[in-house]
Amino acid sequence: MPGQRIFCNLSTMEKNTVRVDLNLNIRGLTPSATLAINEKCKALKAEGREVFHLGFGQSPFPVPRPVVETLRENAWRKDYLAVKGLYELREAISHFWERKQGLSFSPEDILVGPGSKELLFILQLVYYGDLVIPTPSWVSYYPQALIVGRRVNWVKTHAEDDWRLTPEELESICLLDPDRPRIVVLNYPSNPTGATYSIDQLKEIAEIARKYKVILLSDEIYGELHHLGQHVSIARFYPEGTIISSGLSKWCGAGGWRLGMFSFPKSMRWLLDAMAVVASETFTATSAPIQYAAVAAFKEDPEIDAYLHQARRILRILGKYFHNELHEMGIFAPKPQGGFYLFPNFARYRDRLLSKGIHNSQIMCERLLQDTGVALLPSLDFGRPNEELTARLSYVDFDGELALELAFGKYADKTLDAAFVRECAPRMLEAFKRIRDWLR
Ligand code: PMP
Ligand code: GLU
């Protein structure tokens, strides 16, 4: 099975006086790869090393001004809020879906939590079904399933489809046991590939999901960062079985604020209610000031629309520029269509890398970081076979505030081009130069 780094360390048991009896599902797991690389990069920087942080998926843009203002105004709020979330926020989210996707959710269909990651975990805890995830997939779905003790089916994908989930491969998993309860995760624009799905592809996947009555967990956290602003939710084609997962972390640049939400079809109120029971016994409710601020984020506001328009323009040119850089090195990667990730395949350099003793993605990323200061995340963490020389590259090592200033100002009426990239992302240019030199 493709999988993440999992290894047992029993030495702690010998050192302690008390017997260490960890839950067997947790024993041997290591901290989440994204957070581990972030902390490692910070530690290296603190030691004085120059690090090009292309390992972590954090938005470089500041939180939009009206949202920060609203947070400031609501800092005094101290009372616990309703477990499912502030009603006013759930109303704003339901209007957001209506406005953006023409989808009709009532506030009662929405569950707010401290990050969509927590909600994903609780979903797996309360729903008794297998987890079906395409490979590659974001780093946390699989370990969450392991922790909860769910069976995982990795679905085969193909480089020539830009690693997208295909209806045929999904059906081949469902056919193994057609009546089995399943949660199928579809994440697009994708972390780690940056690719998204066409309307026809979404319709075909929706058809298979309906045929086998699976829960489709549509992780659309990068939806608003579709580079052309053309994200389409699969909930339009499978409304009765799709839960949409999203939040503030990516498009609103507020990962550290910890606010996510699930939007459920009416027929799944029982599932929302069961998740709320677990929420009430665990996180209680999401931070009150953050929820009030989130109301401003989801409300219609021309200033936020302008911010998003510029953020997309910037990500589009950076994605295109660095994708092209990879292409010129002979490195294949899917064309980025949304979010801020590239998924390069270094296979063309396999022989050269082998001569340096590098034979898998993990060693490749470790050595690249050690030799050049450029941090990437190995594809092993995304469920690819370790010997495949793919990795995730987050093109976020730039000053988001400066980039917005340039896009709103000097470049307002100009096409963003190589000159813009030089001005806004000099560190990434240097990182790419180092990768190129290293491969030589
Ligand atoms: N899904 C994907 C694909 C992600 O990249 C992330 C990382 N932010 C999450 C879910 C979790 O996001 P959060 O918990 O910040 O809402
Ligand atoms: N989602 C981000 C990433 O993939 C980081 C945050 C997280 O994993 O919780 O890098």
CSV table of C-alpha atoms and ligand atoms in Angstrom, one decimal:
chain,number,residue,atom,x,y,z
A,1,MET,CA,0.0,0.0,0.0
A,2,PRO,CA,1.3,3.4,-0.8
A,3,GLY,CA,1.6,5.2,2.5
A,4,GLN,CA,3.1,7.7,4.8
A,5,ARG,CA,6.1,7.4,7.0
A,6,ILE,CA,5.1,5.3,9.8
A,7,PHE,CA,7.6,3.7,12.1
A,8,CYS,CA,7.6,2.5,15.7
A,9,ASN,CA,9.7,3.9,18.4
A,10,LEU,CA,9.7,1.7,21.4
A,11,SER,CA,12.6,3.3,23.1
A,12,THR,CA,10.3,5.7,25.0
A,13,MET,CA,8.7,2.7,26.6
A,14,GLU,CA,12.0,1.5,28.1
A,15,LYS,CA,12.9,4.9,29.5
A,16,ASN,CA,9.6,5.6,31.3
A,17,THR,CA,8.7,4.2,34.6
A,18,VAL,CA,5.1,3.9,33.6
A,19,ARG,CA,4.1,1.5,31.0
A,20,VAL,CA,3.4,3.3,27.7
A,21,ASP,CA,0.2,1.9,26.3
A,22,LEU,CA,-0.7,4.1,23.4
A,23,ASN,CA,-3.8,3.3,21.4
A,24,LEU,CA,-2.5,0.9,18.8
A,25,ASN,CA,-3.9,3.1,16.0
A,26,ILE,CA,-1.7,5.9,17.1
A,27,ARG,CA,1.4,4.1,18.0
A,28,GLY,CA,4.1,4.6,15.4
A,29,LEU,CA,2.5,7.6,13.7
A,30,THR,CA,4.6,10.7,13.3
A,31,PRO,CA,3.4,14.4,13.3
A,32,SER,CA,1.7,15.5,10.2
A,33,ALA,CA,4.1,16.0,7.3
A,34,THR,CA,3.0,19.5,6.5
A,35,LEU,CA,3.4,20.8,10.0
A,36,ALA,CA,6.6,18.9,10.5
A,37,ILE,CA,8.3,20.5,7.5
A,38,ASN,CA,7.0,23.9,8.6
A,39,GLU,CA,8.6,23.5,12.0
A,40,LYS,CA,11.8,22.1,10.6
A,41,CYS,CA,12.1,25.1,8.2
A,42,LYS,CA,11.5,27.5,11.1
A,43,ALA,CA,14.2,25.7,13.2
A,44,LEU,CA,16.7,25.8,10.3
A,45,LYS,CA,16.0,29.5,9.9
A,46,ALA,CA,16.5,30.1,13.6
A,47,GLU,CA,19.9,28.4,13.3
A,48,GLY,CA,20.7,31.0,10.6
A,49,ARG,CA,20.3,28.8,7.5
A,50,GLU,CA,18.8,30.2,4.4
A,51,VAL,CA,15.6,28.3,3.7
A,52,PHE,CA,13.3,28.5,0.7
A,53,HIS,CA,10.1,27.4,2.1
A,54,LEU,CA,8.2,25.6,-0.7
A,55,GLY,CA,7.2,22.8,1.7
A,56,PHE,CA,4.2,24.2,3.4
A,57,GLY,CA,0.8,25.2,2.1
A,58,GLN,CA,0.1,28.5,3.7
A,59,SER,CA,-1.4,31.4,1.9
A,60,PRO,CA,1.2,34.3,1.7
A,61,PHE,CA,-1.6,36.9,1.4
A,62,PRO,CA,-2.8,38.9,4.4
A,63,VAL,CA,-6.3,38.4,5.7
A,64,PRO,CA,-8.6,41.0,3.8
A,65,ARG,CA,-8.9,44.3,5.7
A,66,PRO,CA,-12.7,44.2,6.4
A,67,VAL,CA,-12.3,40.7,8.0
A,68,VAL,CA,-9.4,41.9,10.2
A,69,GLU,CA,-11.4,45.0,11.1
A,70,THR,CA,-14.4,42.9,12.2
A,71,LEU,CA,-12.2,40.6,14.3
A,72,ARG,CA,-10.8,43.7,16.0
A,73,GLU,CA,-14.3,45.0,16.7
A,74,ASN,CA,-15.3,41.6,18.1
A,75,ALA,CA,-12.3,40.8,20.3
A,76,TRP,CA,-14.3,41.5,23.4
A,77,ARG,CA,-16.7,38.6,22.8
A,78,LYS,CA,-16.0,35.9,25.4
A,79,ASP,CA,-19.1,33.8,25.6
A,80,TYR,CA,-19.3,30.2,24.3
A,81,LEU,CA,-21.2,30.1,21.1
A,82,ALA,CA,-23.6,27.4,19.8
A,83,VAL,CA,-21.9,24.1,19.2
A,84,LYS,CA,-22.9,24.1,15.4
A,85,GLY,CA,-21.7,27.6,15.0
A,86,LEU,CA,-22.9,31.2,15.2
A,87,TYR,CA,-26.3,31.4,13.5
A,88,GLU,CA,-25.4,34.6,11.7
A,89,LEU,CA,-22.3,33.0,10.3
A,90,ARG,CA,-24.2,29.9,9.1
A,91,GLU,CA,-26.6,32.3,7.4
A,92,ALA,CA,-23.7,34.2,5.7
A,93,ILE,CA,-22.3,30.8,4.6
A,94,SER,CA,-25.6,29.7,3.1
A,95,HIS,CA,-25.8,33.0,1.2
A,96,PHE,CA,-22.2,32.5,0.1
A,97,TRP,CA,-23.1,29.2,-1.5
A,98,GLU,CA,-26.2,30.6,-3.2
A,99,ARG,CA,-24.2,33.5,-4.6
A,100,LYS,CA,-21.1,31.5,-5.7
A,101,GLN,CA,-22.6,28.2,-6.8
A,102,GLY,CA,-26.3,28.6,-6.9
A,103,LEU,CA,-26.6,26.0,-4.2
A,104,SER,CA,-29.3,26.1,-1.6
A,105,PHE,CA,-28.2,25.3,1.9
A,106,SER,CA,-30.1,26.6,4.9
A,107,PRO,CA,-28.2,27.7,8.0
A,108,GLU,CA,-29.3,24.5,9.6
A,109,ASP,CA,-27.4,22.5,7.0
A,110,ILE,CA,-24.1,24.0,8.0
A,111,LEU,CA,-21.6,23.0,10.7
A,112,VAL,CA,-18.8,25.3,11.7
A,113,GLY,CA,-15.6,24.0,13.4
A,114,PRO,CA,-12.0,25.0,14.3
A,115,GLY,CA,-10.7,24.1,10.9
A,116,SER,CA,-12.1,21.8,8.3
A,117,LYS,CA,-9.4,19.3,9.3
A,118,GLU,CA,-11.1,18.8,12.7
A,119,LEU,CA,-14.5,18.3,10.9
A,120,LEU,CA,-12.9,15.8,8.6
A,121,PHE,CA,-11.7,13.8,11.5
A,122,ILE,CA,-15.0,13.9,13.3
A,123,LEU,CA,-16.8,12.8,10.1
A,124,GLN,CA,-14.6,9.7,10.0
A,125,LEU,CA,-15.2,9.1,13.6
A,126,VAL,CA,-19.0,9.1,13.4
A,127,TYR,CA,-19.5,7.6,9.9
A,128,TYR,CA,-19.0,3.9,9.8
A,129,GLY,CA,-17.5,3.5,6.3
A,130,ASP,CA,-14.3,3.0,4.3
A,131,LEU,CA,-12.3,6.0,3.3
A,132,VAL,CA,-11.7,6.2,-0.5
A,133,ILE,CA,-9.0,8.6,-1.6
A,134,PRO,CA,-7.2,9.1,-4.8
A,135,THR,CA,-3.4,8.9,-4.8
A,136,PRO,CA,-1.9,11.5,-4.5
A,137,SER,CA,-4.1,13.1,-1.8
A,138,TRP,CA,-3.5,15.7,0.9
A,139,VAL,CA,-1.4,14.3,3.8
A,140,SER,CA,-4.1,14.1,6.6
A,141,TYR,CA,-7.0,12.1,5.2
A,142,TYR,CA,-5.1,8.8,5.5
A,143,PRO,CA,-3.6,9.2,9.1
A,144,GLN,CA,-7.0,10.4,10.3
A,145,ALA,CA,-8.5,7.1,9.0
A,146,LEU,CA,-5.8,5.1,10.7
A,147,ILE,CA,-6.4,6.9,14.0
A,148,VAL,CA,-10.1,6.2,13.9
A,149,GLY,CA,-9.5,2.7,12.6
A,150,ARG,CA,-11.2,3.0,9.2
A,151,ARG,CA,-10.3,1.0,6.2
A,152,VAL,CA,-8.6,3.0,3.4
A,153,ASN,CA,-8.9,2.4,-0.3
A,154,TRP,CA,-6.3,4.4,-2.3
A,155,VAL,CA,-7.7,4.8,-5.8
A,156,LYS,CA,-5.2,4.4,-8.7
A,157,THR,CA,-4.7,7.5,-10.8
A,158,HIS,CA,-2.5,8.2,-13.9
A,159,ALA,CA,0.1,10.8,-14.6
A,160,GLU,CA,-1.5,11.3,-18.1
A,161,ASP,CA,-4.8,12.4,-16.4
A,162,ASP,CA,-2.8,14.8,-14.1
A,163,TRP,CA,-3.4,12.3,-11.3
A,164,ARG,CA,-7.2,13.0,-11.3
A,165,LEU,CA,-9.7,10.6,-9.9
A,166,THR,CA,-11.5,8.9,-12.9
A,167,PRO,CA,-15.0,7.5,-12.8
A,168,GLU,CA,-13.6,4.1,-14.1
A,169,GLU,CA,-11.1,3.8,-11.2
A,170,LEU,CA,-13.7,4.9,-8.7
A,171,GLU,CA,-16.1,2.4,-10.0
A,172,SER,CA,-13.6,-0.4,-9.8
A,173,ILE,CA,-13.2,0.2,-6.1
A,174,CYS,CA,-17.0,0.4,-5.6
A,175,LEU,CA,-17.6,-2.9,-7.5
A,176,LEU,CA,-15.4,-4.8,-5.0
A,177,ASP,CA,-18.4,-4.6,-2.6
A,178,PRO,CA,-21.1,-2.5,-4.0
A,179,ASP,CA,-23.2,-2.0,-0.8
A,180,ARG,CA,-20.3,-1.1,1.4
A,181,PRO,CA,-20.6,2.3,3.1
A,182,ARG,CA,-17.9,4.7,1.9
A,183,ILE,CA,-16.7,8.2,2.1
A,184,VAL,CA,-15.1,9.2,-1.2
A,185,VAL,CA,-12.8,12.3,-0.9
A,186,LEU,CA,-12.6,14.6,-3.9
A,187,ASN,CA,-10.3,17.5,-3.4
A,188,TYR,CA,-10.0,20.2,-6.1
A,189,PRO,CA,-8.3,22.4,-7.0
A,190,SER,CA,-6.0,19.7,-5.7
A,191,ASN,CA,-3.5,19.7,-3.0
A,192,PRO,CA,-0.9,18.5,-4.1
A,193,THR,CA,-1.3,18.8,-7.9
A,194,GLY,CA,-2.9,22.1,-8.5
A,195,ALA,CA,-5.2,20.5,-11.1
A,196,THR,CA,-9.0,20.8,-11.1
A,197,TYR,CA,-11.9,19.0,-12.9
A,198,SER,CA,-14.0,20.0,-15.8
A,199,ILE,CA,-17.8,20.1,-15.5
A,200,ASP,CA,-18.0,16.9,-17.6
A,201,GLN,CA,-15.5,15.1,-15.3
A,202,LEU,CA,-17.4,16.2,-12.3
A,203,LYS,CA,-20.7,14.9,-13.7
A,204,GLU,CA,-19.2,11.5,-14.5
A,205,ILE,CA,-17.8,11.2,-11.0
A,206,ALA,CA,-21.2,12.3,-9.5
A,207,GLU,CA,-22.9,9.6,-11.5
A,208,ILE,CA,-20.7,6.8,-10.0
A,209,ALA,CA,-21.1,8.3,-6.6
A,210,ARG,CA,-24.9,8.2,-7.0
A,211,LYS,CA,-24.9,4.7,-8.4
A,212,TYR,CA,-23.1,3.4,-5.3
A,213,LYS,CA,-24.8,5.8,-2.9
A,214,VAL,CA,-21.4,6.9,-1.4
A,215,ILE,CA,-20.9,10.0,0.7
A,216,LEU,CA,-18.9,12.4,-1.5
A,217,LEU,CA,-16.7,14.6,0.7
A,218,SER,CA,-15.9,17.4,-1.6
A,219,ASP,CA,-12.9,19.2,-0.2
A,220,GLU,CA,-13.2,22.6,-1.9
A,221,ILE,CA,-11.0,24.6,0.4
A,222,TYR,CA,-9.1,25.9,-2.6
A,223,GLY,CA,-12.2,26.5,-4.7
A,224,GLU,CA,-12.1,30.3,-4.4
A,225,LEU,CA,-8.5,30.2,-5.5
A,226,HIS,CA,-9.3,28.7,-8.9
A,227,HIS,CA,-7.0,30.8,-11.0
A,228,LEU,CA,-9.8,32.0,-13.3
A,229,GLY,CA,-12.4,32.2,-10.6
A,230,GLN,CA,-14.4,29.4,-12.3
A,231,HIS,CA,-14.7,26.8,-9.6
A,232,VAL,CA,-17.7,24.6,-9.9
A,233,SER,CA,-18.9,22.5,-6.9
A,234,ILE,CA,-19.7,18.9,-7.6
A,235,ALA,CA,-22.6,19.4,-5.2
A,236,ARG,CA,-24.5,20.8,-8.2
A,237,PHE,CA,-24.5,17.4,-9.8
A,238,TYR,CA,-24.9,15.1,-6.7
A,239,PRO,CA,-26.6,17.4,-4.2
A,240,GLU,CA,-28.2,14.5,-2.2
A,241,GLY,CA,-24.8,12.9,-1.4
A,242,THR,CA,-22.2,15.6,-1.3
A,243,ILE,CA,-20.8,17.3,1.8
A,244,ILE,CA,-18.8,20.4,0.9
A,245,SER,CA,-15.8,21.1,3.0
A,246,SER,CA,-14.3,24.6,3.1
A,247,GLY,CA,-13.1,27.3,5.3
A,248,LEU,CA,-11.1,30.5,5.8
A,249,SER,CA,-7.6,29.0,5.7
A,250,LYS,CA,-6.7,29.3,2.0
A,251,TRP,CA,-8.7,32.0,0.1
A,252,CYS,CA,-8.9,34.3,3.1
A,253,GLY,CA,-5.3,33.7,4.2
A,254,ALA,CA,-6.4,32.8,7.7
A,255,GLY,CA,-5.0,29.3,8.3
A,256,GLY,CA,-4.0,30.2,11.8
A,257,TRP,CA,-7.4,31.5,12.7
A,258,ARG,CA,-8.8,27.9,12.5
A,259,LEU,CA,-12.2,28.1,11.0
A,260,GLY,CA,-13.7,25.6,8.7
A,261,MET,CA,-17.2,24.5,7.7
A,262,PHE,CA,-19.1,21.5,6.3
A,263,SER,CA,-22.3,22.1,4.3
A,264,PHE,CA,-24.6,19.1,4.2
A,265,PRO,CA,-27.5,18.0,2.1
A,266,LYS,CA,-30.8,18.1,4.0
A,267,SER,CA,-31.1,14.3,4.0
A,268,MET,CA,-27.9,14.1,6.0
A,269,ARG,CA,-29.0,16.1,9.0
A,270,TRP,CA,-28.6,12.9,11.1
A,271,LEU,CA,-24.9,13.0,10.3
A,272,LEU,CA,-24.5,16.7,11.0
A,273,ASP,CA,-26.3,16.2,14.3
A,274,ALA,CA,-24.1,13.2,15.2
A,275,MET,CA,-21.0,15.3,14.4
A,276,ALA,CA,-22.3,18.1,16.6
A,277,VAL,CA,-22.6,15.6,19.5
A,278,VAL,CA,-18.9,14.9,19.2
A,279,ALA,CA,-18.2,18.6,18.8
A,280,SER,CA,-20.1,19.3,22.0
A,281,GLU,CA,-18.0,16.7,23.8
A,282,THR,CA,-14.7,17.9,22.3
A,283,PHE,CA,-14.0,21.4,21.0
A,284,THR,CA,-17.3,22.8,22.4
A,285,ALA,CA,-17.6,25.6,19.9
A,286,THR,CA,-15.3,27.5,17.5
A,287,SER,CA,-13.7,30.7,18.9
A,288,ALA,CA,-16.3,33.5,19.2
A,289,PRO,CA,-14.3,36.5,17.8
A,290,ILE,CA,-13.2,34.4,14.8
A,291,GLN,CA,-16.7,33.4,14.0
A,292,TYR,CA,-17.9,37.0,14.1
A,293,ALA,CA,-15.0,38.0,11.8
A,294,ALA,CA,-15.9,35.1,9.5
A,295,VAL,CA,-19.3,36.6,8.9
A,296,ALA,CA,-17.5,39.5,7.2
A,297,ALA,CA,-15.5,37.1,5.1
A,298,PHE,CA,-18.5,35.3,3.7
A,299,LYS,CA,-20.7,38.3,3.1
A,300,GLU,CA,-20.8,40.0,-0.3
A,301,ASP,CA,-18.2,42.7,-0.2
A,302,PRO,CA,-16.6,44.4,-3.3
A,303,GLU,CA,-13.4,44.9,-1.3
A,304,ILE,CA,-13.1,41.1,-0.7
A,305,ASP,CA,-14.0,40.4,-4.4
A,306,ALA,CA,-11.2,42.8,-5.5
A,307,TYR,CA,-8.8,41.1,-3.1
A,308,LEU,CA,-9.7,37.7,-4.5
A,309,HIS,CA,-9.5,38.9,-8.1
A,310,GLN,CA,-5.9,40.0,-7.5
A,311,ALA,CA,-4.9,37.0,-5.4
A,312,ARG,CA,-6.0,34.8,-8.3
A,313,ARG,CA,-4.2,36.9,-10.9
A,314,ILE,CA,-1.0,36.6,-8.9
A,315,LEU,CA,-1.3,32.8,-8.3
A,316,ARG,CA,-2.1,32.3,-12.0
A,317,ILE,CA,1.1,34.0,-13.2
A,318,LEU,CA,3.3,32.4,-10.6
A,319,GLY,CA,1.9,29.0,-11.3
A,320,LYS,CA,2.3,29.4,-15.0
A,321,TYR,CA,5.8,30.9,-14.7
A,322,PHE,CA,7.2,28.2,-12.4
A,323,HIS,CA,5.4,25.4,-14.2
A,324,ASN,CA,7.2,26.6,-17.3
A,325,GLU,CA,10.5,26.7,-15.4
A,326,LEU,CA,10.0,23.0,-14.5
A,327,HIS,CA,9.1,22.2,-18.1
A,328,GLU,CA,12.3,23.8,-19.3
A,329,MET,CA,14.2,21.5,-16.9
A,330,GLY,CA,12.4,18.5,-18.5
A,331,ILE,CA,10.4,18.1,-15.3
A,332,PHE,CA,6.7,17.1,-15.9
A,333,ALA,CA,4.0,18.6,-13.6
A,334,PRO,CA,0.3,19.0,-14.1
A,335,LYS,CA,-0.6,22.5,-15.3
A,336,PRO,CA,-1.7,24.5,-12.2
A,337,GLN,CA,-5.3,25.6,-12.4
A,338,GLY,CA,-6.0,26.6,-8.8
A,339,GLY,CA,-4.4,27.0,-5.4
A,340,PHE,CA,-0.7,27.2,-5.0
A,341,TYR,CA,0.8,23.8,-5.6
A,342,LEU,CA,2.9,22.1,-8.3
A,343,PHE,CA,3.6,18.4,-8.3
A,344,PRO,CA,6.8,17.9,-10.2
A,345,ASN,CA,8.2,14.5,-11.3
A,346,PHE,CA,12.0,14.4,-11.3
A,347,ALA,CA,12.0,11.0,-13.1
A,348,ARG,CA,14.0,12.4,-16.0
A,349,TYR,CA,16.9,12.9,-13.5
A,350,ARG,CA,16.6,9.4,-12.0
A,351,ASP,CA,20.0,8.2,-13.1
A,352,ARG,CA,21.8,11.3,-12.0
A,353,LEU,CA,20.0,11.2,-8.7
A,354,LEU,CA,20.8,7.5,-8.3
A,355,SER,CA,24.5,8.3,-8.7
A,356,LYS,CA,24.2,10.5,-5.6
A,357,GLY,CA,22.5,7.7,-3.7
A,358,ILE,CA,19.0,9.3,-4.1
A,359,HIS,CA,16.5,6.6,-5.0
A,360,ASN,CA,13.2,7.8,-3.5
A,361,SER,CA,11.2,11.0,-2.9
A,362,GLN,CA,11.9,11.2,0.8
A,363,ILE,CA,15.7,11.1,0.4
A,364,MET,CA,15.4,13.4,-2.6
A,365,CYS,CA,13.7,16.1,-0.5
A,366,GLU,CA,16.0,15.6,2.4
A,367,ARG,CA,19.1,16.0,0.3
A,368,LEU,CA,17.6,18.9,-1.6
A,369,LEU,CA,16.9,20.8,1.6
A,370,GLN,CA,20.3,19.9,3.0
A,371,ASP,CA,22.3,20.9,-0.1
A,372,THR,CA,20.3,23.9,-1.3
A,373,GLY,CA,18.0,25.1,1.5
A,374,VAL,CA,14.9,24.4,-0.8
A,375,ALA,CA,12.2,22.6,1.1
A,376,LEU,CA,9.7,20.4,-0.8
A,377,LEU,CA,7.4,17.7,0.6
A,378,PRO,CA,8.0,14.2,-0.7
A,379,SER,CA,5.1,12.5,-2.6
A,380,LEU,CA,5.3,9.6,-0.1
A,381,ASP,CA,3.4,11.9,2.3
A,382,PHE,CA,0.6,12.1,-0.2
A,383,GLY,CA,0.3,8.4,-0.7
A,384,ARG,CA,2.6,7.9,-3.7
A,385,PRO,CA,5.1,5.0,-3.8
A,386,ASN,CA,8.3,6.1,-2.3
A,387,GLU,CA,10.4,5.2,-5.3
A,388,GLU,CA,8.5,7.6,-7.5
A,389,LEU,CA,10.5,10.8,-7.7
A,390,THR,CA,7.6,13.2,-7.3
A,391,ALA,CA,7.2,15.9,-4.7
A,392,ARG,CA,4.9,18.8,-3.8
A,393,LEU,CA,6.1,22.3,-4.4
A,394,SER,CA,4.1,25.1,-2.8
A,395,TYR,CA,4.9,28.4,-4.6
A,396,VAL,CA,4.2,30.6,-1.7
A,397,ASP,CA,7.6,31.9,-0.6
A,398,PHE,CA,6.8,35.5,-1.5
A,399,ASP,CA,5.6,38.6,0.2
A,400,GLY,CA,1.8,38.5,-0.4
A,401,GLU,CA,1.3,42.0,0.8
A,402,LEU,CA,3.8,43.4,-1.6
A,403,ALA,CA,2.4,41.2,-4.4
A,404,LEU,CA,-1.1,42.6,-3.8
A,405,GLU,CA,0.3,46.2,-3.7
A,406,LEU,CA,1.9,45.7,-7.1
A,407,ALA,CA,-1.1,44.0,-8.6
A,408,PHE,CA,-3.5,46.7,-7.4
A,409,GLY,CA,-1.0,49.5,-8.2
A,410,LYS,CA,1.7,49.4,-10.8
A,411,TYR,CA,0.3,46.4,-12.6
A,412,ALA,CA,-3.4,47.2,-12.3
A,413,ASP,CA,-3.7,47.7,-16.1
A,414,LYS,CA,-0.8,45.6,-17.2
A,415,THR,CA,-0.7,41.8,-17.8
A,416,LEU,CA,1.3,40.2,-15.1
A,417,ASP,CA,4.5,38.9,-16.7
A,418,ALA,CA,8.1,37.8,-16.0
A,419,ALA,CA,9.0,41.3,-14.8
A,420,PHE,CA,6.2,41.1,-12.2
A,421,VAL,CA,7.5,37.7,-11.1
A,422,ARG,CA,11.0,39.1,-10.6
A,423,GLU,CA,9.7,41.9,-8.6
A,424,CYS,CA,7.3,39.9,-6.4
A,425,ALA,CA,9.0,36.6,-6.0
A,426,PRO,CA,12.8,36.9,-6.1
A,427,ARG,CA,13.2,34.2,-3.5
A,428,MET,CA,11.3,31.6,-5.5
A,429,LEU,CA,13.4,32.5,-8.6
A,430,GLU,CA,16.5,31.9,-6.4
A,431,ALA,CA,15.0,28.6,-5.2
A,432,PHE,CA,14.4,27.4,-8.8
A,433,LYS,CA,18.0,28.4,-9.7
A,434,ARG,CA,19.2,26.3,-6.9
A,435,ILE,CA,17.1,23.3,-7.9
A,436,ARG,CA,18.4,23.7,-11.5
A,437,ASP,CA,22.1,23.8,-10.3
A,438,TRP,CA,21.5,20.9,-7.9
A,439,LEU,CA,20.2,18.7,-10.7
A,440,ARG,CA,23.2,19.5,-12.8
B,1,PMP,N1,-7.9,20.1,3.0
B,1,PMP,C1,-6.9,20.4,2.3
B,1,PMP,C2,-6.7,19.9,0.9
B,1,PMP,C3,-5.9,21.2,2.8
B,1,PMP,O1,-4.8,21.5,2.1
B,1,PMP,C4,-6.0,21.6,4.1
B,1,PMP,C5,-4.9,22.4,4.8
B,1,PMP,N2,-5.3,23.7,5.2
B,1,PMP,C6,-7.2,21.3,4.8
B,1,PMP,C7,-8.1,20.5,4.2
B,1,PMP,C8,-7.4,21.7,6.3
B,1,PMP,O2,-7.7,23.0,6.3
B,1,PMP,P1,-8.2,23.8,7.7
B,1,PMP,O3,-8.2,22.8,8.8
B,1,PMP,O4,-7.2,24.8,7.9
B,1,PMP,O5,-9.5,24.2,7.3
B,2,GLU,N1,-2.8,22.2,4.3
B,2,GLU,C1,-1.5,22.8,4.4
B,2,GLU,C2,-0.6,22.0,3.6
B,2,GLU,O1,-1.0,21.1,2.9
B,2,GLU,C3,-1.0,22.9,5.8
B,2,GLU,C4,-1.9,22.9,7.0
B,2,GLU,C5,-2.2,21.5,7.4
B,2,GLU,O2,-1.8,20.5,6.8
B,2,GLU,O3,-3.0,21.4,8.4
B,2,GLU,O4,0.6,22.2,3.6
